PDB file of C-alpha atoms in Angstrom:
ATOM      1  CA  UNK G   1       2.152  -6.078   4.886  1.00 50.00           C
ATOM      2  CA  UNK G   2       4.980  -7.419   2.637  1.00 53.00           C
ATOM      3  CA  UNK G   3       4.291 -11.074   1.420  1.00 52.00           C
ATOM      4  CA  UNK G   4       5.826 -13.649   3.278  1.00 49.00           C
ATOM      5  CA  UNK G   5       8.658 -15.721   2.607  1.00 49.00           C
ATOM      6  CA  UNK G   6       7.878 -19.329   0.722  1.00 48.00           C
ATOM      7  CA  UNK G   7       8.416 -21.976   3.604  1.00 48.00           C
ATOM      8  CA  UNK G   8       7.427 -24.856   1.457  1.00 45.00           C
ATOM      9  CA  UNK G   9       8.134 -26.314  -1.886  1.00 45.00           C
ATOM     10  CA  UNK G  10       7.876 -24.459  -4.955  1.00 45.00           C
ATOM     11  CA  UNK G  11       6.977 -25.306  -8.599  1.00 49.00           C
ATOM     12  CA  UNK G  12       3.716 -27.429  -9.510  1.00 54.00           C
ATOM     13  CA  UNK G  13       2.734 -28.084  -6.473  1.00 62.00           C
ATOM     14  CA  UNK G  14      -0.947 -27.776  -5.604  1.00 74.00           C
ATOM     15  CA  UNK G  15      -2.131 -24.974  -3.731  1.00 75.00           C
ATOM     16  CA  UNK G  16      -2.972 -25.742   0.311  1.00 84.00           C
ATOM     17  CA  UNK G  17      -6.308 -24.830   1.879  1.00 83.00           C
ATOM     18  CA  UNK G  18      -4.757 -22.346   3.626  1.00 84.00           C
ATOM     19  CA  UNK G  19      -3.239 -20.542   0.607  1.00 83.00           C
ATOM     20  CA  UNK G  20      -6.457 -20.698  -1.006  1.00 87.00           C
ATOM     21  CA  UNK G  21      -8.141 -19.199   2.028  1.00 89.00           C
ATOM     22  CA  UNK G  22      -5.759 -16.414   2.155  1.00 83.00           C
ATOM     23  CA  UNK G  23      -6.409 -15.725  -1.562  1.00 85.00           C
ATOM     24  CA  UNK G  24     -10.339 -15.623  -1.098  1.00 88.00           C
ATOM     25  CA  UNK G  25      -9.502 -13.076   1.539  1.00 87.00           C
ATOM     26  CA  UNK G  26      -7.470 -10.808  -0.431  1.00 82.00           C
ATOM     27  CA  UNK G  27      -9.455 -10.752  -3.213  1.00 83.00           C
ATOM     28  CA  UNK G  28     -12.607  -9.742  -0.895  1.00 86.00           C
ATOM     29  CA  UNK G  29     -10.659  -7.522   0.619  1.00 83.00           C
ATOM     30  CA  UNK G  30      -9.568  -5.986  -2.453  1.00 79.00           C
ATOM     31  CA  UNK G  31     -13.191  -5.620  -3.701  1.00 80.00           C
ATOM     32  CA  UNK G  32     -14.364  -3.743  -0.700  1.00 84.00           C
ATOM     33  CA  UNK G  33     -11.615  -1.723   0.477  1.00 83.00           C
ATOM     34  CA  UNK G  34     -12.313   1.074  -2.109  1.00 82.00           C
ATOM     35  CA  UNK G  35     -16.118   1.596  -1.416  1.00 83.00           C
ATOM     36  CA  UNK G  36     -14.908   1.083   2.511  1.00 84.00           C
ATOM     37  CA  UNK G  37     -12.541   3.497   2.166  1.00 83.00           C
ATOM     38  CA  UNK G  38     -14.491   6.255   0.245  1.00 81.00           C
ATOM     39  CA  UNK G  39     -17.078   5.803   2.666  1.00 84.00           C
ATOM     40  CA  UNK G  40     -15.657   5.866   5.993  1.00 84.00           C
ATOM     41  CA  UNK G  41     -12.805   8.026   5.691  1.00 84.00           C
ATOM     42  CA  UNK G  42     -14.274  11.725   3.676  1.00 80.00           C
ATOM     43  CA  UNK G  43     -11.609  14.355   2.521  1.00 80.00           C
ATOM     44  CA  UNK G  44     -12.012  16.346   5.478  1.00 83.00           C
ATOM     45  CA  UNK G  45     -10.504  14.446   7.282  1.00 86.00           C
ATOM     46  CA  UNK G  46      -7.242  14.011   8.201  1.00 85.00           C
ATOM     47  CA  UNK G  47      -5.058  11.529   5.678  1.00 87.00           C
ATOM     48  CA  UNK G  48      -2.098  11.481   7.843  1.00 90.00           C
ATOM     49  CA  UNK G  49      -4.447  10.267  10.825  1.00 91.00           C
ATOM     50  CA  UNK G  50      -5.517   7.713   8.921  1.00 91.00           C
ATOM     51  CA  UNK G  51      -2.706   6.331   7.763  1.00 91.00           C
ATOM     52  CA  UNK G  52      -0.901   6.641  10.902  1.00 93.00           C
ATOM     53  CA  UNK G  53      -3.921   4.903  12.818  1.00 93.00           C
ATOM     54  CA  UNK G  54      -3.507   2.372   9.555  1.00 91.00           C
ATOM     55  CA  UNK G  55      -0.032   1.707  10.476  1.00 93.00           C
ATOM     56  CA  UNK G  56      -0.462   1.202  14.390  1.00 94.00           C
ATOM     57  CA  UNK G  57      -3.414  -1.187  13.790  1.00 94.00           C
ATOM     58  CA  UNK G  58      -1.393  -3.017  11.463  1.00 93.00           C
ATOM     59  CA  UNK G  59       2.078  -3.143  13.697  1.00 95.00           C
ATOM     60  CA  UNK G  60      -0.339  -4.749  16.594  1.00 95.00           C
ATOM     61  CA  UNK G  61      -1.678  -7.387  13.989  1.00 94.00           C
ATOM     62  CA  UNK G  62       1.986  -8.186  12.958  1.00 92.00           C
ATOM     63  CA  UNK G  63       3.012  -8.075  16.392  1.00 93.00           C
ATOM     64  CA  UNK G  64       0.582 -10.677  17.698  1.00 94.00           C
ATOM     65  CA  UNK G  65       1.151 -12.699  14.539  1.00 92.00           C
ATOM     66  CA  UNK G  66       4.959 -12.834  15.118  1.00 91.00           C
ATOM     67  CA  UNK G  67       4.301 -14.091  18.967  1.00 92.00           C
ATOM     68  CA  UNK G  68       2.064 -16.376  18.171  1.00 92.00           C
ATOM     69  CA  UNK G  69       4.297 -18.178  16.216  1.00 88.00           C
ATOM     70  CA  UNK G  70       6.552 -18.527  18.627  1.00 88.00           C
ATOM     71  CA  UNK G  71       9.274 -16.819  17.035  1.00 87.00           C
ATOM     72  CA  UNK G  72       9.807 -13.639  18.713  1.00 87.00           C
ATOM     73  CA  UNK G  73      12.839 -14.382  20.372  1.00 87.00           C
ATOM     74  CA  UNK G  74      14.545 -15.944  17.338  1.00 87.00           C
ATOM     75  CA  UNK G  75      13.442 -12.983  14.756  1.00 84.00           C
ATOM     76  CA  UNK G  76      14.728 -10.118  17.392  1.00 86.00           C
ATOM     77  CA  UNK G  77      18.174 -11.490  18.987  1.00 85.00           C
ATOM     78  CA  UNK G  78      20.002 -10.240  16.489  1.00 83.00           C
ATOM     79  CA  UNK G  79      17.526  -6.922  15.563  1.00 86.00           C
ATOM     80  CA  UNK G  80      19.510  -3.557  15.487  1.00 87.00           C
ATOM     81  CA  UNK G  81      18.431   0.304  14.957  1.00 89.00           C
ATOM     82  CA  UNK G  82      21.327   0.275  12.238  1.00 88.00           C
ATOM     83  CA  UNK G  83      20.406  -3.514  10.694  1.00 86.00           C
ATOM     84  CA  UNK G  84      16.363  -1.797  10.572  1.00 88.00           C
ATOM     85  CA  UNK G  85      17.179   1.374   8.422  1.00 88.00           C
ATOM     86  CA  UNK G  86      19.410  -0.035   6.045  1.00 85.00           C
ATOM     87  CA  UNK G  87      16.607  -3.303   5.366  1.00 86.00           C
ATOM     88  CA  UNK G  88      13.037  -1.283   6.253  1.00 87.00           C
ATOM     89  CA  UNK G  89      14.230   2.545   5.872  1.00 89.00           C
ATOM     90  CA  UNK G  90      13.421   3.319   2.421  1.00 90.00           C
ATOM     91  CA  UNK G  91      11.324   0.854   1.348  1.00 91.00           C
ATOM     92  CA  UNK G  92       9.232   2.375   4.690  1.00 92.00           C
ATOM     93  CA  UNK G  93       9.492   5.682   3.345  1.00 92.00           C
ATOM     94  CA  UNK G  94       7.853   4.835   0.084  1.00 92.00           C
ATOM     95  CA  UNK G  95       4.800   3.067   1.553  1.00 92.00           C
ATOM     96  CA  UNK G  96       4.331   6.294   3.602  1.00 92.00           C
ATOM     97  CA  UNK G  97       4.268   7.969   0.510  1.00 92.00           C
ATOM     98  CA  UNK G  98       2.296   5.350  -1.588  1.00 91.00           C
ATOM     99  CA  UNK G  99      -0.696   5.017   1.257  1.00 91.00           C
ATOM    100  CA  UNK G 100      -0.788   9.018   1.518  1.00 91.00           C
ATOM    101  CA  UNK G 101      -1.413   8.710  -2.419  1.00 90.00           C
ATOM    102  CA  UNK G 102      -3.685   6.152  -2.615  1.00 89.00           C
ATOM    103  CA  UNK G 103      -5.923   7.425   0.430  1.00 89.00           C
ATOM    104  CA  UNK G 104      -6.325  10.675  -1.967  1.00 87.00           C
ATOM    105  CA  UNK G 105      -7.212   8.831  -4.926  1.00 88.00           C
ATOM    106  CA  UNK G 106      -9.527   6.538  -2.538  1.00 87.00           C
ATOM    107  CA  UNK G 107     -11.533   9.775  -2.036  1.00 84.00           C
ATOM    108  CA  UNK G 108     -11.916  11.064  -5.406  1.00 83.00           C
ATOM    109  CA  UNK G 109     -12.057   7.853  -7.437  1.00 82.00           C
ATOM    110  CA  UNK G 110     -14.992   5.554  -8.057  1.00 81.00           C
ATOM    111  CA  UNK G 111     -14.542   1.911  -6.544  1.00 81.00           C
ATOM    112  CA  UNK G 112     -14.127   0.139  -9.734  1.00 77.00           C
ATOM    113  CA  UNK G 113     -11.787   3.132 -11.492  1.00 79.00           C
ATOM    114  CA  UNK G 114      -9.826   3.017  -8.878  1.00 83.00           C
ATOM    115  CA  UNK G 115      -9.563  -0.585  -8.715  1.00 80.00           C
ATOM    116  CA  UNK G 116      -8.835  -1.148 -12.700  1.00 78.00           C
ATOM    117  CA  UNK G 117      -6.203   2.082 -12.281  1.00 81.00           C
ATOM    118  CA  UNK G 118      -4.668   0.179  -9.114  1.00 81.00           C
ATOM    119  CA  UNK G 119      -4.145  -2.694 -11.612  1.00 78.00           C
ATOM    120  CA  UNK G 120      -1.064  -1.132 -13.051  1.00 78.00           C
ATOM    121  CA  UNK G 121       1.061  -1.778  -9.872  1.00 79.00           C
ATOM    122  CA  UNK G 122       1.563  -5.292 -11.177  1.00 79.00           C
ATOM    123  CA  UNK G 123       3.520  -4.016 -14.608  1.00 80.00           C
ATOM    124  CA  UNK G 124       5.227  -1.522 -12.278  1.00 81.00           C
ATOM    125  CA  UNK G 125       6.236  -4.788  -9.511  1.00 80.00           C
ATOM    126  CA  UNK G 126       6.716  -6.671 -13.104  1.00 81.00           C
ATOM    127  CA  UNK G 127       9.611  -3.906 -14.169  1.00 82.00           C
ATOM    128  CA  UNK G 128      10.987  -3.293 -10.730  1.00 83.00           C
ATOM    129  CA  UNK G 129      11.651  -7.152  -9.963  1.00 81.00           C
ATOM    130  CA  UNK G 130      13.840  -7.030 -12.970  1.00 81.00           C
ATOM    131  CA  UNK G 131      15.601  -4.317 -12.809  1.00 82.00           C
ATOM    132  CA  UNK G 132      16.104  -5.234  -9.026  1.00 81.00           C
ATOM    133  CA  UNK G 133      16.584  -8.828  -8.919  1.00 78.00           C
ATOM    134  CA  UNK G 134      16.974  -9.312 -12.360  1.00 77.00           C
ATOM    135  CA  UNK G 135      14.137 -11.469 -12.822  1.00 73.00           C
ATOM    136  CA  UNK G 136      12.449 -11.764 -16.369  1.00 74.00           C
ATOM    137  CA  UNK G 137       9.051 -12.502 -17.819  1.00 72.00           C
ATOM    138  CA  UNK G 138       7.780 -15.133 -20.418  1.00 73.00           C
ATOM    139  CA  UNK G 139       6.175 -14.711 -23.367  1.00 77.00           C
ATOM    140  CA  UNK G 140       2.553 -15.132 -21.609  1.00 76.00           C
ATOM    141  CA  UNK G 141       3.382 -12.856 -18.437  1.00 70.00           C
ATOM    142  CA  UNK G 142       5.040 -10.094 -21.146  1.00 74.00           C
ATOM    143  CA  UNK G 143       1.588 -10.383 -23.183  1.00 77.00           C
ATOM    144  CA  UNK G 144      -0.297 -10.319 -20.143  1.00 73.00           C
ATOM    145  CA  UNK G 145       0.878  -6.889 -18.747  1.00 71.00           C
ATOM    146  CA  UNK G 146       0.338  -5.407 -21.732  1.00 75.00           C
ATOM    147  CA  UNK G 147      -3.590  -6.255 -21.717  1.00 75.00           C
ATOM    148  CA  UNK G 148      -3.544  -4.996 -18.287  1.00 69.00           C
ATOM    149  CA  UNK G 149      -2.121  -1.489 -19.553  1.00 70.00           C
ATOM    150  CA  UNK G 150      -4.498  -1.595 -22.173  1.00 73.00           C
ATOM    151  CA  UNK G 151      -7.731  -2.685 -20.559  1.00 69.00           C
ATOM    152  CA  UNK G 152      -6.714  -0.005 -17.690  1.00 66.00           C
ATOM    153  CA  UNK G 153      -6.363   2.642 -20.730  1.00 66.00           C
ATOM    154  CA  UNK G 154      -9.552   1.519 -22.077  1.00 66.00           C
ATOM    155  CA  UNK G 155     -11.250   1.741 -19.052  1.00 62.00           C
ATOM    156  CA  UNK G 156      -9.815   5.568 -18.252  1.00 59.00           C
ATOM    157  CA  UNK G 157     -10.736   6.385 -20.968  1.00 59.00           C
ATOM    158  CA  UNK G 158     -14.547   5.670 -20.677  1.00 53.00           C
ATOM    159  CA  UNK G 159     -14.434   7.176 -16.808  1.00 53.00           C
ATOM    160  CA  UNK G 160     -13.037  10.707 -18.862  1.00 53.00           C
ATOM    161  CA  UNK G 161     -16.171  10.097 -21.172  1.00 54.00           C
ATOM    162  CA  UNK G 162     -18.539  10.105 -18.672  1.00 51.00           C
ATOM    163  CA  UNK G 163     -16.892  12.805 -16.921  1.00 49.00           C
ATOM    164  CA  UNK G 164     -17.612  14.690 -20.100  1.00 51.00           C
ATOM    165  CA  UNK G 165     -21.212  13.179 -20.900  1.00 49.00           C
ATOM    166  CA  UNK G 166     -22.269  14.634 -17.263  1.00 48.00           C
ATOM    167  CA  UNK G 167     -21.052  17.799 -18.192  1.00 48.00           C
ATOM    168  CA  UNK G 168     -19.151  18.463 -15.236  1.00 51.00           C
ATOM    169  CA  UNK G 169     -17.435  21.651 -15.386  1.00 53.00           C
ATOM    170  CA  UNK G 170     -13.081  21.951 -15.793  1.00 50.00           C
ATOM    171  CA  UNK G 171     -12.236  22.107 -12.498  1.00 54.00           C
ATOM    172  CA  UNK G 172     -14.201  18.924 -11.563  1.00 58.00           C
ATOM    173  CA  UNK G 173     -12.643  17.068 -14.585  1.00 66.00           C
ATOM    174  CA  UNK G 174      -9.287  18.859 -12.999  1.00 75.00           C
ATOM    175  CA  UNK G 175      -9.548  17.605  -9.522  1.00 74.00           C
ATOM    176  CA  UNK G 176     -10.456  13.733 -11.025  1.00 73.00           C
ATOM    177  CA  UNK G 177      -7.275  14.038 -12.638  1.00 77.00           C
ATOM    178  CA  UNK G 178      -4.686  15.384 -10.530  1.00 79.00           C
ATOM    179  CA  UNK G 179      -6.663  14.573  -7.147  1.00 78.00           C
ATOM    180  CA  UNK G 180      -7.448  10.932  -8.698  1.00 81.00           C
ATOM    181  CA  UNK G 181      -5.559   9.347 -11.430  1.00 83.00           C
ATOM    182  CA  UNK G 182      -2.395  11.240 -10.571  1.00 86.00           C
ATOM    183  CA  UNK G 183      -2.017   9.931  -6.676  1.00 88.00           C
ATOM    184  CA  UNK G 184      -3.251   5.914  -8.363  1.00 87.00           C
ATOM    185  CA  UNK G 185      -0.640   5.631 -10.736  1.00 86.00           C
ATOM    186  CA  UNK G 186       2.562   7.299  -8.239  1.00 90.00           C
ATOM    187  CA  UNK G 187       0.881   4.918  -5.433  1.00 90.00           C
ATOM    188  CA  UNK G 188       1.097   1.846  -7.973  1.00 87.00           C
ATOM    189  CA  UNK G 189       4.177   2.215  -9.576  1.00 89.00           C
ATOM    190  CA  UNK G 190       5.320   3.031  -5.830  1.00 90.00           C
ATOM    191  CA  UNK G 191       3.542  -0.568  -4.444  1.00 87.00           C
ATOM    192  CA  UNK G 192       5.629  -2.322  -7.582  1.00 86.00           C
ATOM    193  CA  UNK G 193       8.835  -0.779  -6.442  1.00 89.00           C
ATOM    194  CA  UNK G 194       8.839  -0.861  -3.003  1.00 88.00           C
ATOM    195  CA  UNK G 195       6.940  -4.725  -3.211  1.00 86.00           C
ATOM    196  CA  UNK G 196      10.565  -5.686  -5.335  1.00 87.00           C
ATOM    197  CA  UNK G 197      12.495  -4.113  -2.610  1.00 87.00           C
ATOM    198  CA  UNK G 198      10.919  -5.565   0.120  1.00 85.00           C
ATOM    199  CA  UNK G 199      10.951  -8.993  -2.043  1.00 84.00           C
ATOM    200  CA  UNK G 200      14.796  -8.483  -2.526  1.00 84.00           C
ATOM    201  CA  UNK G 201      15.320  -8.168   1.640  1.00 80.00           C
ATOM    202  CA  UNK G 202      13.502 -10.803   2.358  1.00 80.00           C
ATOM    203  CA  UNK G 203      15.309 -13.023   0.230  1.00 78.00           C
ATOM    204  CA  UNK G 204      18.546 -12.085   0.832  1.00 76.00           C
ATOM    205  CA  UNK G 205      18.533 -10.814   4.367  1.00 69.00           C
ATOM    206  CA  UNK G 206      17.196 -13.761   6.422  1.00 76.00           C
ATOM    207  CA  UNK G 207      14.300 -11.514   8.289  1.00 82.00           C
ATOM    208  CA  UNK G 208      11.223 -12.402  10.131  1.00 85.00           C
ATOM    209  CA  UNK G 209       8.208 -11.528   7.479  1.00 86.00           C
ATOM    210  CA  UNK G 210       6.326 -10.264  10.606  1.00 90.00           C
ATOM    211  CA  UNK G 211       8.669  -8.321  11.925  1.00 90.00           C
ATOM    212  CA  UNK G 212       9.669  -6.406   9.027  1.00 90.00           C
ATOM    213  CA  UNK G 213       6.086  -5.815   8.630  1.00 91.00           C
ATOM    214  CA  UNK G 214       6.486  -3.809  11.876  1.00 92.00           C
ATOM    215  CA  UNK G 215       9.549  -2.187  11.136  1.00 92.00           C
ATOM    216  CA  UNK G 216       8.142  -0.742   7.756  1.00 93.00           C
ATOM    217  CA  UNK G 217       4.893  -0.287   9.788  1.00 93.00           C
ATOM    218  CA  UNK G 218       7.309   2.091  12.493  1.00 94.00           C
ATOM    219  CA  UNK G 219       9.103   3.530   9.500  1.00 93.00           C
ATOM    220  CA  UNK G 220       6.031   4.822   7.855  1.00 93.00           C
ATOM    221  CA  UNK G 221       5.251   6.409  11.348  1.00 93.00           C
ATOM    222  CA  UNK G 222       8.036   8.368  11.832  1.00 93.00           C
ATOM    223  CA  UNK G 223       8.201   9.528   7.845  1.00 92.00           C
ATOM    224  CA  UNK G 224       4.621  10.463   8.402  1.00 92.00           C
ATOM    225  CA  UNK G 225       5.013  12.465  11.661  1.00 91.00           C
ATOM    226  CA  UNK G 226       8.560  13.944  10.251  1.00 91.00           C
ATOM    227  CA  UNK G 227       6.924  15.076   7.458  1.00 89.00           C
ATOM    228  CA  UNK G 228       4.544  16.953   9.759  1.00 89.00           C
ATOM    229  CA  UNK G 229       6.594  18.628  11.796  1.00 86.00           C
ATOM    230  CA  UNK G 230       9.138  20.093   9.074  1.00 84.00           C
ATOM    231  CA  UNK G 231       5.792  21.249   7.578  1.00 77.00           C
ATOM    232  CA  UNK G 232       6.019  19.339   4.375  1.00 83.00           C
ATOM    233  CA  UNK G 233       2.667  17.629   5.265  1.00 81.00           C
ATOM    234  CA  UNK G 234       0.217  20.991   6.195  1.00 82.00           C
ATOM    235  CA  UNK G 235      -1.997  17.589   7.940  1.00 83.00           C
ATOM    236  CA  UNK G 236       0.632  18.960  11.026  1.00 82.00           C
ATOM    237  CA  UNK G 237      -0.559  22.476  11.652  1.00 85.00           C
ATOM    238  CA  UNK G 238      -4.877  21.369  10.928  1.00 85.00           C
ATOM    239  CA  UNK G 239      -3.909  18.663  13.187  1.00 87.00           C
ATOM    240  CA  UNK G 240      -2.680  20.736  15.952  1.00 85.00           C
ATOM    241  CA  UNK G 241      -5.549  23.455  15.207  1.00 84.00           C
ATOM    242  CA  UNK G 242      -8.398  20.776  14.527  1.00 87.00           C
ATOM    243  CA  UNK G 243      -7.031  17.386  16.690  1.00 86.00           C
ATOM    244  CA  UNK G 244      -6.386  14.322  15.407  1.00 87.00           C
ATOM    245  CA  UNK G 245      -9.195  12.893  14.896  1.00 88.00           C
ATOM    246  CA  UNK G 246     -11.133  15.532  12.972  1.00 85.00           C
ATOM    247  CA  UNK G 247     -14.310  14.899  11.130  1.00 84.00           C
ATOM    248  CA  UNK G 248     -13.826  11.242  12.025  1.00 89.00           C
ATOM    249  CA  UNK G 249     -16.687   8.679  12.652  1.00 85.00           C
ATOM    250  CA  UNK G 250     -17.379   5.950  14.237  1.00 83.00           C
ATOM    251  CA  UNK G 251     -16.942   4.133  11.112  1.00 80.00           C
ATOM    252  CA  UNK G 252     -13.954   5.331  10.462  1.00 77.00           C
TER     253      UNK G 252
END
């Protein structure tokens, strides 16, 4: 979901117990999603169902966020088909794309590669927030990405070494590469971009958090399923072959 708008006061002000919850969430939920992920949801499957399945579950979470704040009929009175492609369309489009990627790289990639790789996204939000919005970096932050890129360098690096040490043969090292640390970095530098995007329209367009949430979440969809039937996405034809939910789980 794209973060929400501030509501309070800005600046020095101490975090809330609530924020810090939040944050304690996230972070679990950004240690476990990777193993989660490789686990539950194997290559054979379908990626499209997942993510599509991804996107409803999250549209229903938004959706009973939104009413529960009471808010529904204030965020929608105004809501148009024409107002919700030219705010959600293509930053929709390139989550579609970006949680296709990273589902890939989710399968191929250790836990903590993928995690360190996944690390980039911030430089790539850090560029696309300036050239967007125009907003710059100190000193610290500038210094800062760069140890990112480095450490996440570094730590490639050792995951090709090992690759190598276990003498895997060239078409294993192949797949890691383009099946793995290709889909990580297009699905981060895709997360900074469309993150600045989605920033930018919630600034300067007024819009319910929650509901944009479920008009990306709706956007994604139909990208998805377009994709599918024009037969850019093959997940279209094994679907209709297969079914949906091929080589699921119950965990999954």
């Amino acid at each position: 979901m794209p973060p929400s708008k501030p509501h309070g006061p800005t600046g020095d002000a101490p975090l809330s117990r609530t924020a810090i919850i939040y944050m304690a969430l996230l972070a679990l939920q950004f240690g476990l999603q990777p193993s989660l992920t490789k686990r539950y949801t194997p290559s054979t499957t379908h990626r499209s169902s997942i993510v599509l399945m991804q996107e409803a579950t999250k549209f229903l979470i938004a959706g009973i966020m939104l009413l529960s704040t009471h808010k529904f009929k204030a965020a929608t009175h105004d809501w148009n088909v024409r107002t919700w492609l030219k705010v959600a369309g293509l930053p929709s489009a390139l989550y579609a794309v970006q949680n296709m990627a990273a589902l890939m790289a989710y399968q191929q990639l250790n836990p903590l590669t993928f995690n360190v790789l996944n690390q980039t996204k911030t430089l790539s939000a850090a560029v696309c927030c300036y050239i967007i919005m125009g907003r710059q970096q100190s000193l610290v932050q500038m210094a800062s990405l760069v140890l990112l890129l480095v450490s996440t360098l570094v730590m490639e690096g050792v995951s090709m070494n090992t690759l190598s040490t276990l003498s895997l043969d060239l078409d294993g090292s192949a797949r890691h590469f383009t099946h793995g640390i290709v889909p990580i970095a297009v699905a981060s530098f895709i997360s900074g971009l469309a993150g600045a995007l989605t920033q930018y329209n919630l600034q300067t367009g007024n819009r319910d958090s929650f509901l944009f949430s479920m008009e990306l979440c709706v956007g994604s969809c139909f990208v998805i399923s377009a994709s599918m039937l024009v037969g850019i996405n093959d997940d279209g034809s094994a679907m209709r072959e297969f079914g949906f939910f091929h080589n699921w789980t119950l965990g999954t």
